[in-house]
CSV table of C-alpha atoms in Angstrom, one decimal:
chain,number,residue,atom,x,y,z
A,255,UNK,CA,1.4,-49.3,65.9
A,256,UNK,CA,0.2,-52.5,66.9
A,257,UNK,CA,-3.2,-53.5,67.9
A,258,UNK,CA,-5.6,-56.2,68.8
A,259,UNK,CA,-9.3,-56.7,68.0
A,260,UNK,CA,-11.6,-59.5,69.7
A,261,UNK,CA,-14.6,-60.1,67.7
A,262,UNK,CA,-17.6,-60.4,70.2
A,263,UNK,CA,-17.8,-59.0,73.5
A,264,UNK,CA,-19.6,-62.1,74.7
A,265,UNK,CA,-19.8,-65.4,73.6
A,266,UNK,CA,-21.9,-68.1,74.7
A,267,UNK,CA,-22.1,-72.2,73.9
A,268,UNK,CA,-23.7,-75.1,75.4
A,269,UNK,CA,-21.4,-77.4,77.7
A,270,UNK,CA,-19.9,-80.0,75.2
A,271,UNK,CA,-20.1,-77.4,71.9
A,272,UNK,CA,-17.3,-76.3,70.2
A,273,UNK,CA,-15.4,-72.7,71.7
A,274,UNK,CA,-13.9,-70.5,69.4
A,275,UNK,CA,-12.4,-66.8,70.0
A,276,UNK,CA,-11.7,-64.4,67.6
A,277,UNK,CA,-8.9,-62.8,67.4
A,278,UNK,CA,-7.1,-60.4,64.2
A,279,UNK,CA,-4.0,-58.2,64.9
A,280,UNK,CA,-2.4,-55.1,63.2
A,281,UNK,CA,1.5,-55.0,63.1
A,282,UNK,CA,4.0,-54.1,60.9
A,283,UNK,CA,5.9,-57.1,61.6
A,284,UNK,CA,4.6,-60.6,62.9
A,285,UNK,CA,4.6,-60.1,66.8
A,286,UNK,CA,4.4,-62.9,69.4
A,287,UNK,CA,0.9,-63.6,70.1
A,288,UNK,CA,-0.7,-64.7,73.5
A,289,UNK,CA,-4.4,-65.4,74.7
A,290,UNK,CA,-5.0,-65.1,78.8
A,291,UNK,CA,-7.9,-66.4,80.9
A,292,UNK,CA,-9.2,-64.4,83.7
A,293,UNK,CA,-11.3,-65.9,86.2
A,294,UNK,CA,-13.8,-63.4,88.3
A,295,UNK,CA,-11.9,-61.2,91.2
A,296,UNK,CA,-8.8,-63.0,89.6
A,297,UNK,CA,-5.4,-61.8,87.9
A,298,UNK,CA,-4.7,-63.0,84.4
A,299,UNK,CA,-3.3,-66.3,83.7
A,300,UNK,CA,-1.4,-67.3,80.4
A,301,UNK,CA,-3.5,-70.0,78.3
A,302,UNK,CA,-0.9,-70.3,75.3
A,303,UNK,CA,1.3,-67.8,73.3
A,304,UNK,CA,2.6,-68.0,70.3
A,305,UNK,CA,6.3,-67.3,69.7
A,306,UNK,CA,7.1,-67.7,65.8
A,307,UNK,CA,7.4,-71.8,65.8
A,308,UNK,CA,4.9,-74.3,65.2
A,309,UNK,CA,2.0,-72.2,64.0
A,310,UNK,CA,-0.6,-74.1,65.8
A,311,UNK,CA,0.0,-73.6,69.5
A,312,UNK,CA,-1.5,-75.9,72.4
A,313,UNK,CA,-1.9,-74.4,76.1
A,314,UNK,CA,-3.5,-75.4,79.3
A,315,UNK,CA,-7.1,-76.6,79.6
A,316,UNK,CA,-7.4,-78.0,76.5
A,317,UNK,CA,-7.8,-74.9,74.3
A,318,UNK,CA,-5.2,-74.0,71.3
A,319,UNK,CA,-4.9,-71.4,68.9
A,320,UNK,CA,-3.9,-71.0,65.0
A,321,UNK,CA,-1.6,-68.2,63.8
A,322,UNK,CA,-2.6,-67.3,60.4
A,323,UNK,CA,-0.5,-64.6,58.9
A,324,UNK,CA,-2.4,-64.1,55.7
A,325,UNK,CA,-5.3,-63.3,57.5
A,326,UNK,CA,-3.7,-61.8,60.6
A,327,UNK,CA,-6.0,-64.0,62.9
A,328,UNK,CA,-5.1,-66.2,66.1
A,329,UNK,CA,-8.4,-67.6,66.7
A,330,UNK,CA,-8.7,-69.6,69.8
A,331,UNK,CA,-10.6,-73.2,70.1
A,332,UNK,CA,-11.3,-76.1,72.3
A,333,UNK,CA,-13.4,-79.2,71.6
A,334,UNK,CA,-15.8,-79.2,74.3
A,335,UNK,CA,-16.5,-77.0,76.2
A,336,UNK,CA,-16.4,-77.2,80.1
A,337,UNK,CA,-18.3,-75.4,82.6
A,338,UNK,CA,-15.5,-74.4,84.1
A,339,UNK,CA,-14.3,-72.7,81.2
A,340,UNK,CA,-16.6,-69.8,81.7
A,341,UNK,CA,-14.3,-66.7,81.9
A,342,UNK,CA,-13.2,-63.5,80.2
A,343,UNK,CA,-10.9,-64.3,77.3
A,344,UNK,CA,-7.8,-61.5,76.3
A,345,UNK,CA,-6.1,-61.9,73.3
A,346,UNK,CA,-2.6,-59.4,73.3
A,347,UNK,CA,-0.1,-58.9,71.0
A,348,UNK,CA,3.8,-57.8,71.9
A,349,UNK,CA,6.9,-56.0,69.7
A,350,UNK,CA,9.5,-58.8,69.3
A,351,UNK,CA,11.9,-55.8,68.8
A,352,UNK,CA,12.4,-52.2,70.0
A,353,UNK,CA,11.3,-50.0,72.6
A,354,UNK,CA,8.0,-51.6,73.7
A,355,UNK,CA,9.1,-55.1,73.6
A,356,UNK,CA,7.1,-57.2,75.9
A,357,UNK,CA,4.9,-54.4,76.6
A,358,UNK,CA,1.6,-56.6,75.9
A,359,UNK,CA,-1.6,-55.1,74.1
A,360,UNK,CA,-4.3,-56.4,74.9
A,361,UNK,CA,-8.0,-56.8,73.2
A,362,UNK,CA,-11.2,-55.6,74.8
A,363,UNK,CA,-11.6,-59.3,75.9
A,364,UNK,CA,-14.5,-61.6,75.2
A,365,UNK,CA,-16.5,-62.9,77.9
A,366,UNK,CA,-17.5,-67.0,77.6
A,367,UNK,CA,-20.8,-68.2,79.0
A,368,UNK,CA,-21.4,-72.2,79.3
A,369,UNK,CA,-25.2,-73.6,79.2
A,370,UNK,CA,-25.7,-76.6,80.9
B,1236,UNK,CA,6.7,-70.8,94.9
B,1237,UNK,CA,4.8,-68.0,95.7
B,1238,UNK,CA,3.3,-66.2,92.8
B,1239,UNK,CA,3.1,-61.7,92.2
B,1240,UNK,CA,1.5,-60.6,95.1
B,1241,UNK,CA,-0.4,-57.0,95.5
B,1242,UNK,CA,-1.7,-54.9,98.2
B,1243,UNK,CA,-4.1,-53.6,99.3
B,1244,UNK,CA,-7.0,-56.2,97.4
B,1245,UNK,CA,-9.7,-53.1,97.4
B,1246,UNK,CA,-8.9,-49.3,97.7
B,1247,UNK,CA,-11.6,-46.6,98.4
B,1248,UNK,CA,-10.2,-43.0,98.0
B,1249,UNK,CA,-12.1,-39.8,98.1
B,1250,UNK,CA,-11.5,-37.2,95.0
B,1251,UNK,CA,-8.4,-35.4,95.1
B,1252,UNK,CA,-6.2,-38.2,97.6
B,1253,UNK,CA,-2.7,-39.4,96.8
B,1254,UNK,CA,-2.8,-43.4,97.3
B,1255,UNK,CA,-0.3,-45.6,96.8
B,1256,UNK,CA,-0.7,-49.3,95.5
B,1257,UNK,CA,1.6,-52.4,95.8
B,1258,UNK,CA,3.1,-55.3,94.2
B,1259,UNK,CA,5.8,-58.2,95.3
B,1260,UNK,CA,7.1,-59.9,92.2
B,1261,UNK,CA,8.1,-62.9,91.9
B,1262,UNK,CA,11.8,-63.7,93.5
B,1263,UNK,CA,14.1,-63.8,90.4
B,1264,UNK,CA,12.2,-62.1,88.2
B,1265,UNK,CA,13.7,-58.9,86.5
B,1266,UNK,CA,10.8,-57.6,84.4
B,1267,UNK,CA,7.8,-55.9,86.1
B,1268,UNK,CA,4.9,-54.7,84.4
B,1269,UNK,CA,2.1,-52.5,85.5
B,1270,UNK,CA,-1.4,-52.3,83.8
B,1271,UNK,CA,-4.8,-50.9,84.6
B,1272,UNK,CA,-7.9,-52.4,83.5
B,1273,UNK,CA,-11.0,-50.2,83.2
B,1274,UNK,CA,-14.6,-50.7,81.7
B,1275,UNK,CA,-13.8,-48.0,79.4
B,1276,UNK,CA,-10.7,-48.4,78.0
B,1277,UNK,CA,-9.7,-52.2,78.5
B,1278,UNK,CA,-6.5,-53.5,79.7
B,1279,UNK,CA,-4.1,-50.7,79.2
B,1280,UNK,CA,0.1,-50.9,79.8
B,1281,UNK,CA,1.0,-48.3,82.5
B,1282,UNK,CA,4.9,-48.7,82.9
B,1283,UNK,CA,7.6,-51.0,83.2
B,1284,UNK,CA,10.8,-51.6,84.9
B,1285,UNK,CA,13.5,-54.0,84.1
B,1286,UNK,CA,16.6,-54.4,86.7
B,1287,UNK,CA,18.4,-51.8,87.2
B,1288,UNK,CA,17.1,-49.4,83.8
B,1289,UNK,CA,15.5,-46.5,83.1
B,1290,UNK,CA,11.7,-47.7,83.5
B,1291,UNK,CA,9.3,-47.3,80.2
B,1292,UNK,CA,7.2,-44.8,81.5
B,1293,UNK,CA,5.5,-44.8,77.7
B,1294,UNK,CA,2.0,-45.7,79.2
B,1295,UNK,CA,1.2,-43.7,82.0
B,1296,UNK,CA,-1.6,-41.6,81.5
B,1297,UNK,CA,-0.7,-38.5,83.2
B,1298,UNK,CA,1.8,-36.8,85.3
B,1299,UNK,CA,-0.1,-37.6,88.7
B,1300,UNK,CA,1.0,-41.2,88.2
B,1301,UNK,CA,4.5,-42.1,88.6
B,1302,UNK,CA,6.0,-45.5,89.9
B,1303,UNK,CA,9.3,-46.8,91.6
B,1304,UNK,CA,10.8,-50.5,92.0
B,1305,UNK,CA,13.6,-50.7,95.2
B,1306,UNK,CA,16.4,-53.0,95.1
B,1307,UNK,CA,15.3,-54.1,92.4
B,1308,UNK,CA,12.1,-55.8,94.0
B,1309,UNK,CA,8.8,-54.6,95.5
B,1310,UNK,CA,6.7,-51.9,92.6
B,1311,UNK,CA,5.0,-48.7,94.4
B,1312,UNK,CA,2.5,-46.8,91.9
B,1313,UNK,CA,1.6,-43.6,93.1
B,1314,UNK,CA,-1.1,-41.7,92.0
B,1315,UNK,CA,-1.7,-37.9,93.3
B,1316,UNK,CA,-4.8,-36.1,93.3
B,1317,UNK,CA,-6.9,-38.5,92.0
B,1318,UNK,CA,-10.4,-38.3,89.7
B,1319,UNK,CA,-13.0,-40.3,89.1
B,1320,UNK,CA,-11.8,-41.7,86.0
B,1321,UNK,CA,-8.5,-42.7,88.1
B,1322,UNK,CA,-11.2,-45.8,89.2
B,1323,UNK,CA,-9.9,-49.7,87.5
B,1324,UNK,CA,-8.3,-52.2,88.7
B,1325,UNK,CA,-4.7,-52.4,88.5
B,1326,UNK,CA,-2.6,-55.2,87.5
B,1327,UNK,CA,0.9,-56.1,88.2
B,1328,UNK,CA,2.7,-58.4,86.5
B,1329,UNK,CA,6.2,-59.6,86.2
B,1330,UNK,CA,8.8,-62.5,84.0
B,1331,UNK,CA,12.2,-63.5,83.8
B,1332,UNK,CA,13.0,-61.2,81.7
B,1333,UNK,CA,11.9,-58.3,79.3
B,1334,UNK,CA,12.1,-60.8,76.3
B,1335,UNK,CA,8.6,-61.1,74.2
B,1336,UNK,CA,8.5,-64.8,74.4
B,1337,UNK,CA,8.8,-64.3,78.5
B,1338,UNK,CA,5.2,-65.4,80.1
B,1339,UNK,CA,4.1,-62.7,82.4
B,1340,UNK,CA,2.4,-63.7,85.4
B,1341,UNK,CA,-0.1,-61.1,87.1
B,1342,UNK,CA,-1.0,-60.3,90.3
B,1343,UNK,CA,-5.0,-60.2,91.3
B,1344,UNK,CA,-4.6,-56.7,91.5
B,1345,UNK,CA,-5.8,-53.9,93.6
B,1346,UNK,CA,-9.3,-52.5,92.4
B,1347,UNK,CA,-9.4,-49.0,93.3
B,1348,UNK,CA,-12.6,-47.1,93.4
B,1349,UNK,CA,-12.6,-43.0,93.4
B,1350,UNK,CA,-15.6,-41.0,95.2
């Protein structure tokens, strides 16, 4: 069974430091990989995925992710962080095959503080 | 275009109510997903329906919750007699397709709350 763990419930950094996510996943078989932002009293919007080509994946807002496969991680990063970047993070993992294909798994999501 | 849609925003049910929960997918799209995010257990897949198919009922967590999709379009999940624990937000979602790579794009969800 596949399965997704987010290390940290809540992360916080200063405006301008460094963001990164954690992110390891169980599977059998490399899945595809995604991370989502959710905003408060907002659905969940797509920051990047990674689909089995270029291992280092850029999305929206400036953040990007790594997929490692000897250390089943797909940490996520940005530069500098932006105010405006304060959210709840979800990593989530799908099947590329079978039954449960696109059925996403999620994390327990980390939430991001930003300090003036 | 207009993105998933889903009504009613905010749901308040007493113990033991049927209620039934909406979502408007986005035109063209033949995948729809629905999830349920709760402080307990996270964001969790419910079901999901894909044209004309057999839907993946796989992650519904009881019997009291069941789900249809007409024409192909609009999502209805149903959920009789419900508990306490029945209380999250749910999600809908829906893509192009049911292919892994397809970006799913969510709703804002209905939060339902159980007295």
């Amino acid at each position: 069974a596949q399965s997704v763990t987010q290390l940290g419930s809540h992360v916080s950094v200063s405006e301008g430091a460094l963001v990164l996510l954690r992110c390891n996943y169980s599977s059998s078989v490399p899945p595809y990989l995604f991370w989502y932002v959710q905003y408060p009293n907002q659905g969940l919007q797509l920051l990047l995925k990674y689909t089995s080509a270029a291992t280092l994946v850029k999305g929206i807002n400036g953040f990007e992710a790594e997929f490692k496969k000897s250390e089943t991680s797909f940490h996520l990063t940005k530069p500098s962080a932006h105010m405006s970047d304060a959210a709840e993070y979800f990593c989530a993992v799908s099947a590329r095959y079978g039954g449960s294909q696109g059925n996403l798994i999620f994390g327990k999501g980390t939430k991001l503080s930003v300090k003036p | 275009g207009a993105g998933v849609s889903q009504s009613p925003s905010n749901k308040v049910t007493e113990k033991g109510k049927d209620v039934e929960l909406r979502c408007d997918p986005i035109s063209g799209h033949t995948a729809l997903y629905w999830y349920r995010q709760s402080l307990g257990q996270g964001l969790e897949f419910l079901i999901y329906f894909q044209g004309n198919s057999a839907p993946d009922k796989s992650g519904l967590p009881s019997d009291r919750f069941s789900a249809e999709r007409t024409g192909g379009s609009v999502s209805t999940l149903t959920i009789q007699r419900t508990q306490q624990e029945d209380s999250a937000v749910y999600l809908c979602a829906s893509s192009i397709s049911r292919g892994g790579t397809d970006t799913q794009y969510f709703g804002p969800g209905t939060r339902l709350t159980v007295l």
